[in-house]
PDB file of N, CA and C in Angstrom:
ATOM      1  N   MET A1131      14.782 107.771   0.124  1.00 77.00           N
ATOM      2  CA  MET A1131      13.884 108.915   0.043  1.00 77.00           C
ATOM      3  C   MET A1131      12.428 108.476   0.228  1.00 77.00           C
ATOM      4  N   GLY A1132      12.045 107.374  -0.420  1.00 81.00           N
ATOM      5  CA  GLY A1132      10.673 106.889  -0.310  1.00 81.00           C
ATOM      6  C   GLY A1132      10.328 106.431   1.092  1.00 81.00           C
ATOM      7  N   ALA A1133      11.305 105.807   1.763  1.00 85.00           N
ATOM      8  CA  ALA A1133      11.072 105.348   3.138  1.00 85.00           C
ATOM      9  C   ALA A1133      10.891 106.533   4.073  1.00 85.00           C
ATOM     10  N   ASP A1134      11.651 107.598   3.845  1.00 88.00           N
ATOM     11  CA  ASP A1134      11.519 108.792   4.681  1.00 88.00           C
ATOM     12  C   ASP A1134      10.146 109.438   4.509  1.00 88.00           C
ATOM     13  N   LEU A1135       9.677 109.501   3.285  1.00 90.00           N
ATOM     14  CA  LEU A1135       8.351 110.071   3.035  1.00 90.00           C
ATOM     15  C   LEU A1135       7.254 109.204   3.641  1.00 90.00           C
ATOM     16  N   SER A1136       7.429 107.905   3.563  1.00 88.00           N
ATOM     17  CA  SER A1136       6.448 107.002   4.168  1.00 88.00           C
ATOM     18  C   SER A1136       6.403 107.182   5.676  1.00 88.00           C
ATOM     19  N   LEU A1137       7.567 107.289   6.288  1.00 92.00           N
ATOM     20  CA  LEU A1137       7.632 107.500   7.729  1.00 92.00           C
ATOM     21  C   LEU A1137       7.006 108.833   8.115  1.00 92.00           C
ATOM     22  N   LEU A1138       7.252 109.866   7.341  1.00 93.00           N
ATOM     23  CA  LEU A1138       6.654 111.173   7.594  1.00 93.00           C
ATOM     24  C   LEU A1138       5.137 111.115   7.447  1.00 93.00           C
ATOM     25  N   ALA A1139       4.646 110.392   6.453  1.00 90.00           N
ATOM     26  CA  ALA A1139       3.203 110.255   6.257  1.00 90.00           C
ATOM     27  C   ALA A1139       2.555 109.515   7.419  1.00 90.00           C
ATOM     28  N   VAL A1140       3.194 108.455   7.888  1.00 89.00           N
ATOM     29  CA  VAL A1140       2.654 107.702   9.025  1.00 89.00           C
ATOM     30  C   VAL A1140       2.620 108.574  10.269  1.00 89.00           C
ATOM     31  N   ALA A1141       3.685 109.328  10.520  1.00 91.00           N
ATOM     32  CA  ALA A1141       3.726 110.214  11.685  1.00 91.00           C
ATOM     33  C   ALA A1141       2.643 111.287  11.593  1.00 91.00           C
ATOM     34  N   PHE A1142       2.418 111.816  10.399  1.00 92.00           N
ATOM     35  CA  PHE A1142       1.382 112.833  10.218  1.00 92.00           C
ATOM     36  C   PHE A1142      -0.004 112.261  10.484  1.00 92.00           C
ATOM     37  N   VAL A1143      -0.287 111.107   9.898  1.00 87.00           N
ATOM     38  CA  VAL A1143      -1.604 110.487  10.092  1.00 87.00           C
ATOM     39  C   VAL A1143      -1.807 110.119  11.552  1.00 87.00           C
ATOM     40  N   TRP A1144      -0.800 109.548  12.180  1.00 87.00           N
ATOM     41  CA  TRP A1144      -0.896 109.152  13.572  1.00 87.00           C
ATOM     42  C   TRP A1144      -1.141 110.375  14.459  1.00 87.00           C
ATOM     43  N   GLY A1145      -0.433 111.447  14.214  1.00 88.00           N
ATOM     44  CA  GLY A1145      -0.598 112.666  15.003  1.00 88.00           C
ATOM     45  C   GLY A1145      -1.957 113.315  14.817  1.00 88.00           C
ATOM     46  N   THR A1146      -2.429 113.380  13.585  1.00 89.00           N
ATOM     47  CA  THR A1146      -3.734 113.992  13.359  1.00 89.00           C
ATOM     48  C   THR A1146      -4.862 113.112  13.870  1.00 89.00           C
ATOM     49  N   THR A1147      -4.669 111.807  13.858  1.00 85.00           N
ATOM     50  CA  THR A1147      -5.683 110.908  14.393  1.00 85.00           C
ATOM     51  C   THR A1147      -5.908 111.177  15.875  1.00 85.00           C
ATOM     52  N   PHE A1148      -4.836 111.423  16.610  1.00 86.00           N
ATOM     53  CA  PHE A1148      -4.959 111.724  18.037  1.00 86.00           C
ATOM     54  C   PHE A1148      -5.821 112.962  18.252  1.00 86.00           C
ATOM     55  N   VAL A1149      -5.582 114.004  17.487  1.00 87.00           N
ATOM     56  CA  VAL A1149      -6.345 115.249  17.624  1.00 87.00           C
ATOM     57  C   VAL A1149      -7.808 115.024  17.251  1.00 87.00           C
ATOM     58  N   VAL A1150      -8.047 114.294  16.188  1.00 85.00           N
ATOM     59  CA  VAL A1150      -9.421 114.038  15.737  1.00 85.00           C
ATOM     60  C   VAL A1150     -10.179 113.207  16.767  1.00 85.00           C
ATOM     61  N   ILE A1151      -9.559 112.175  17.312  1.00 84.00           N
ATOM     62  CA  ILE A1151     -10.225 111.322  18.300  1.00 84.00           C
ATOM     63  C   ILE A1151     -10.510 112.107  19.576  1.00 84.00           C
ATOM     64  N   GLN A1152      -9.579 112.941  20.013  1.00 87.00           N
ATOM     65  CA  GLN A1152      -9.814 113.754  21.207  1.00 87.00           C
ATOM     66  C   GLN A1152     -11.004 114.687  20.996  1.00 87.00           C
ATOM     67  N   SER A1153     -11.104 115.265  19.826  1.00 87.00           N
ATOM     68  CA  SER A1153     -12.232 116.137  19.511  1.00 87.00           C
ATOM     69  C   SER A1153     -13.536 115.345  19.444  1.00 87.00           C
ATOM     70  N   ALA A1154     -13.485 114.167  18.850  1.00 85.00           N
ATOM     71  CA  ALA A1154     -14.692 113.342  18.723  1.00 85.00           C
ATOM     72  C   ALA A1154     -15.168 112.842  20.075  1.00 85.00           C
ATOM     73  N   ILE A1155     -14.242 112.503  20.963  1.00 87.00           N
ATOM     74  CA  ILE A1155     -14.623 112.018  22.290  1.00 87.00           C
ATOM     75  C   ILE A1155     -15.356 113.094  23.075  1.00 87.00           C
ATOM     76  N   SER A1156     -14.971 114.346  22.866  1.00 89.00           N
ATOM     77  CA  SER A1156     -15.630 115.428  23.601  1.00 89.00           C
ATOM     78  C   SER A1156     -17.038 115.705  23.086  1.00 89.00           C
ATOM     79  N   SER A1157     -17.343 115.286  21.855  1.00 89.00           N
ATOM     80  CA  SER A1157     -18.663 115.594  21.306  1.00 89.00           C
ATOM     81  C   SER A1157     -19.564 114.374  21.104  1.00 89.00           C
ATOM     82  N   LEU A1158     -19.005 113.165  21.140  1.00 87.00           N
ATOM     83  CA  LEU A1158     -19.803 111.957  20.933  1.00 87.00           C
ATOM     84  C   LEU A1158     -19.620 110.988  22.092  1.00 87.00           C
ATOM     85  N   PRO A1159     -20.670 110.262  22.444  1.00 90.00           N
ATOM     86  CA  PRO A1159     -20.503 109.196  23.436  1.00 90.00           C
ATOM     87  C   PRO A1159     -19.619 108.080  22.859  1.00 90.00           C
ATOM     88  N   PRO A1160     -18.918 107.342  23.707  1.00 85.00           N
ATOM     89  CA  PRO A1160     -17.994 106.310  23.214  1.00 85.00           C
ATOM     90  C   PRO A1160     -18.651 105.252  22.326  1.00 85.00           C
ATOM     91  N   PHE A1161     -19.853 104.823  22.664  1.00 89.00           N
ATOM     92  CA  PHE A1161     -20.512 103.797  21.858  1.00 89.00           C
ATOM     93  C   PHE A1161     -20.796 104.315  20.453  1.00 89.00           C
ATOM     94  N   THR A1162     -21.263 105.545  20.353  1.00 90.00           N
ATOM     95  CA  THR A1162     -21.539 106.138  19.047  1.00 90.00           C
ATOM     96  C   THR A1162     -20.258 106.309  18.246  1.00 90.00           C
ATOM     97  N   LEU A1163     -19.203 106.732  18.917  1.00 87.00           N
ATOM     98  CA  LEU A1163     -17.919 106.908  18.243  1.00 87.00           C
ATOM     99  C   LEU A1163     -17.423 105.588  17.655  1.00 87.00           C
ATOM    100  N   ASN A1164     -17.503 104.519  18.418  1.00 85.00           N
ATOM    101  CA  ASN A1164     -17.070 103.216  17.910  1.00 85.00           C
ATOM    102  C   ASN A1164     -18.002 102.683  16.834  1.00 85.00           C
ATOM    103  N   THR A1165     -19.283 103.028  16.916  1.00 88.00           N
ATOM    104  CA  THR A1165     -20.234 102.626  15.884  1.00 88.00           C
ATOM    105  C   THR A1165     -19.874 103.262  14.548  1.00 88.00           C
ATOM    106  N   VAL A1166     -19.300 104.439  14.585  1.00 86.00           N
ATOM    107  CA  VAL A1166     -18.868 105.111  13.361  1.00 86.00           C
ATOM    108  C   VAL A1166     -17.482 104.621  12.923  1.00 86.00           C
ATOM    109  N   ARG A1167     -16.587 104.387  13.871  1.00 84.00           N
ATOM    110  CA  ARG A1167     -15.203 104.022  13.547  1.00 84.00           C
ATOM    111  C   ARG A1167     -15.079 102.671  12.848  1.00 84.00           C
ATOM    112  N   PHE A1168     -15.787 101.657  13.323  1.00 83.00           N
ATOM    113  CA  PHE A1168     -15.600 100.319  12.765  1.00 83.00           C
ATOM    114  C   PHE A1168     -16.084 100.197  11.321  1.00 83.00           C
ATOM    115  N   PRO A1169     -17.244 100.741  10.943  1.00 86.00           N
ATOM    116  CA  PRO A1169     -17.592 100.691   9.513  1.00 86.00           C
ATOM    117  C   PRO A1169     -16.600 101.468   8.642  1.00 86.00           C
ATOM    118  N   CYS A1170     -16.060 102.560   9.176  1.00 85.00           N
ATOM    119  CA  CYS A1170     -15.043 103.299   8.418  1.00 85.00           C
ATOM    120  C   CYS A1170     -13.803 102.440   8.202  1.00 85.00           C
ATOM    121  N   TRP A1171     -13.398 101.689   9.226  1.00 79.00           N
ATOM    122  CA  TRP A1171     -12.245 100.793   9.091  1.00 79.00           C
ATOM    123  C   TRP A1171     -12.520  99.711   8.046  1.00 79.00           C
ATOM    124  N   ILE A1172     -13.706  99.138   8.092  1.00 79.00           N
ATOM    125  CA  ILE A1172     -14.033  98.070   7.153  1.00 79.00           C
ATOM    126  C   ILE A1172     -14.002  98.595   5.717  1.00 79.00           C
ATOM    127  N   LEU A1173     -14.587  99.762   5.495  1.00 84.00           N
ATOM    128  CA  LEU A1173     -14.579 100.335   4.144  1.00 84.00           C
ATOM    129  C   LEU A1173     -13.169 100.668   3.677  1.00 84.00           C
ATOM    130  N   SER A1174     -12.362 101.238   4.568  1.00 81.00           N
ATOM    131  CA  SER A1174     -11.003 101.597   4.158  1.00 81.00           C
ATOM    132  C   SER A1174     -10.145 100.359   3.921  1.00 81.00           C
ATOM    133  N   SER A1175     -10.297  99.331   4.737  1.00 74.00           N
ATOM    134  CA  SER A1175      -9.499  98.119   4.517  1.00 74.00           C
ATOM    135  C   SER A1175      -9.892  97.437   3.212  1.00 74.00           C
ATOM    136  N   ARG A1176     -11.166  97.444   2.895  1.00 73.00           N
ATOM    137  CA  ARG A1176     -11.614  96.860   1.627  1.00 73.00           C
ATOM    138  C   ARG A1176     -11.085  97.685   0.444  1.00 73.00           C
ATOM    139  N   THR A1177     -11.065  99.000   0.595  1.00 78.00           N
ATOM    140  CA  THR A1177     -10.579  99.864  -0.477  1.00 78.00           C
ATOM    141  C   THR A1177      -9.105  99.612  -0.751  1.00 78.00           C
ATOM    142  N   PHE A1178      -8.295  99.531   0.316  1.00 73.00           N
ATOM    143  CA  PHE A1178      -6.873  99.269   0.127  1.00 73.00           C
ATOM    144  C   PHE A1178      -6.637  97.873  -0.438  1.00 73.00           C
ATOM    145  N   ALA A1179      -7.399  96.908  -0.003  1.00 70.00           N
ATOM    146  CA  ALA A1179      -7.243  95.551  -0.531  1.00 70.00           C
ATOM    147  C   ALA A1179      -7.566  95.519  -2.022  1.00 70.00           C
ATOM    148  N   PHE A1180      -8.603  96.234  -2.406  1.00 70.00           N
ATOM    149  CA  PHE A1180      -8.971  96.280  -3.819  1.00 70.00           C
ATOM    150  C   PHE A1180      -7.926  97.043  -4.627  1.00 70.00           C
ATOM    151  N   ALA A1181      -7.410  98.130  -4.056  1.00 69.00           N
ATOM    152  CA  ALA A1181      -6.420  98.937  -4.766  1.00 69.00           C
ATOM    153  C   ALA A1181      -5.132  98.163  -5.010  1.00 69.00           C
ATOM    154  N   TYR A1182      -4.766  97.300  -4.080  1.00 69.00           N
ATOM    155  CA  TYR A1182      -3.550  96.515  -4.239  1.00 69.00           C
ATOM    156  C   TYR A1182      -3.815  95.151  -4.861  1.00 69.00           C
ATOM    157  N   LYS A1183      -5.036  94.967  -5.367  1.00 64.00           N
ATOM    158  CA  LYS A1183      -5.438  93.784  -6.113  1.00 64.00           C
ATOM    159  C   LYS A1183      -5.227  92.480  -5.344  1.00 64.00           C
ATOM    160  N   ARG A1184      -5.485  92.548  -4.078  1.00 58.00           N
ATOM    161  CA  ARG A1184      -5.457  91.323  -3.275  1.00 58.00           C
ATOM    162  C   ARG A1184      -6.877  90.780  -3.229  1.00 58.00           C
ATOM    163  N   ARG A1185      -6.999  89.576  -2.758  1.00 57.00           N
ATOM    164  CA  ARG A1185      -8.344  88.996  -2.646  1.00 57.00           C
ATOM    165  C   ARG A1185      -9.169  89.845  -1.701  1.00 57.00           C
ATOM    166  N   LEU A1186     -10.324  90.254  -2.153  1.00 51.00           N
ATOM    167  CA  LEU A1186     -11.147  91.184  -1.396  1.00 51.00           C
ATOM    168  C   LEU A1186     -11.683  90.553  -0.123  1.00 51.00           C
ATOM    169  N   PHE A1187     -12.004  89.305  -0.161  1.00 57.00           N
ATOM    170  CA  PHE A1187     -12.577  88.662   1.014  1.00 57.00           C
ATOM    171  C   PHE A1187     -11.664  87.554   1.529  1.00 57.00           C
ATOM    172  N   SER A1188     -10.406  87.860   1.681  1.00 63.00           N
ATOM    173  CA  SER A1188      -9.489  86.855   2.199  1.00 63.00           C
ATOM    174  C   SER A1188      -9.780  86.597   3.674  1.00 63.00           C
ATOM    175  N   HIS A1189      -9.326  85.467   4.144  1.00 64.00           N
ATOM    176  CA  HIS A1189      -9.576  85.042   5.522  1.00 64.00           C
ATOM    177  C   HIS A1189      -8.999  86.040   6.530  1.00 64.00           C
ATOM    178  N   LYS A1190      -7.779  86.480   6.325  1.00 66.00           N
ATOM    179  CA  LYS A1190      -7.147  87.410   7.262  1.00 66.00           C
ATOM    180  C   LYS A1190      -7.835  88.767   7.260  1.00 66.00           C
ATOM    181  N   LEU A1191      -8.279  89.226   6.105  1.00 62.00           N
ATOM    182  CA  LEU A1191      -8.962  90.510   6.032  1.00 62.00           C
ATOM    183  C   LEU A1191     -10.298  90.457   6.757  1.00 62.00           C
ATOM    184  N   LEU A1192     -11.012  89.361   6.624  1.00 64.00           N
ATOM    185  CA  LEU A1192     -12.272  89.219   7.347  1.00 64.00           C
ATOM    186  C   LEU A1192     -12.045  89.174   8.848  1.00 64.00           C
ATOM    187  N   LEU A1193     -10.990  88.493   9.295  1.00 68.00           N
ATOM    188  CA  LEU A1193     -10.697  88.436  10.723  1.00 68.00           C
ATOM    189  C   LEU A1193     -10.301  89.800  11.270  1.00 68.00           C
ATOM    190  N   SER A1194      -9.700  90.641  10.452  1.00 64.00           N
ATOM    191  CA  SER A1194      -9.304  91.963  10.927  1.00 64.00           C
ATOM    192  C   SER A1194     -10.511  92.856  11.193  1.00 64.00           C
ATOM    193  N   ASP A1195     -11.656  92.505  10.653  1.00 62.00           N
ATOM    194  CA  ASP A1195     -12.869  93.286  10.888  1.00 62.00           C
ATOM    195  C   ASP A1195     -13.537  92.954  12.211  1.00 62.00           C
ATOM    196  N   ILE A1196     -13.105  91.896  12.865  1.00 66.00           N
ATOM    197  CA  ILE A1196     -13.689  91.504  14.146  1.00 66.00           C
ATOM    198  C   ILE A1196     -12.950  92.230  15.258  1.00 66.00           C
ATOM    199  N   PRO A1197     -13.637  93.079  16.020  1.00 62.00           N
ATOM    200  CA  PRO A1197     -12.960  93.803  17.102  1.00 62.00           C
ATOM    201  C   PRO A1197     -12.360  92.842  18.120  1.00 62.00           C
ATOM    202  N   GLY A1198     -11.137  93.104  18.511  1.00 56.00           N
ATOM    203  CA  GLY A1198     -10.476  92.299  19.515  1.00 56.00           C
ATOM    204  C   GLY A1198      -9.741  91.101  18.969  1.00 56.00           C
ATOM    205  N   HIS A1199      -9.787  90.898  17.672  1.00 48.00           N
ATOM    206  CA  HIS A1199      -9.086  89.743  17.109  1.00 48.00           C
ATOM    207  C   HIS A1199      -7.715  90.144  16.640  1.00 48.00           C
TER     208      HIS A1199
END
């Protein structure tokens, strides 16, 4: 049951992300959009790392903040 709910949540987030990005692309230039997206990713990854009580500044987490890595 928990796996099914997790899969449904991932599908929902993935689907809504597509709609949100399409809307954002029509109203923002790509550079501005990415300037907003990457700090949001960094904040959310730090929040999840803290929530799951992992090391906040682990090596892998820092590397995930580098675009293209």
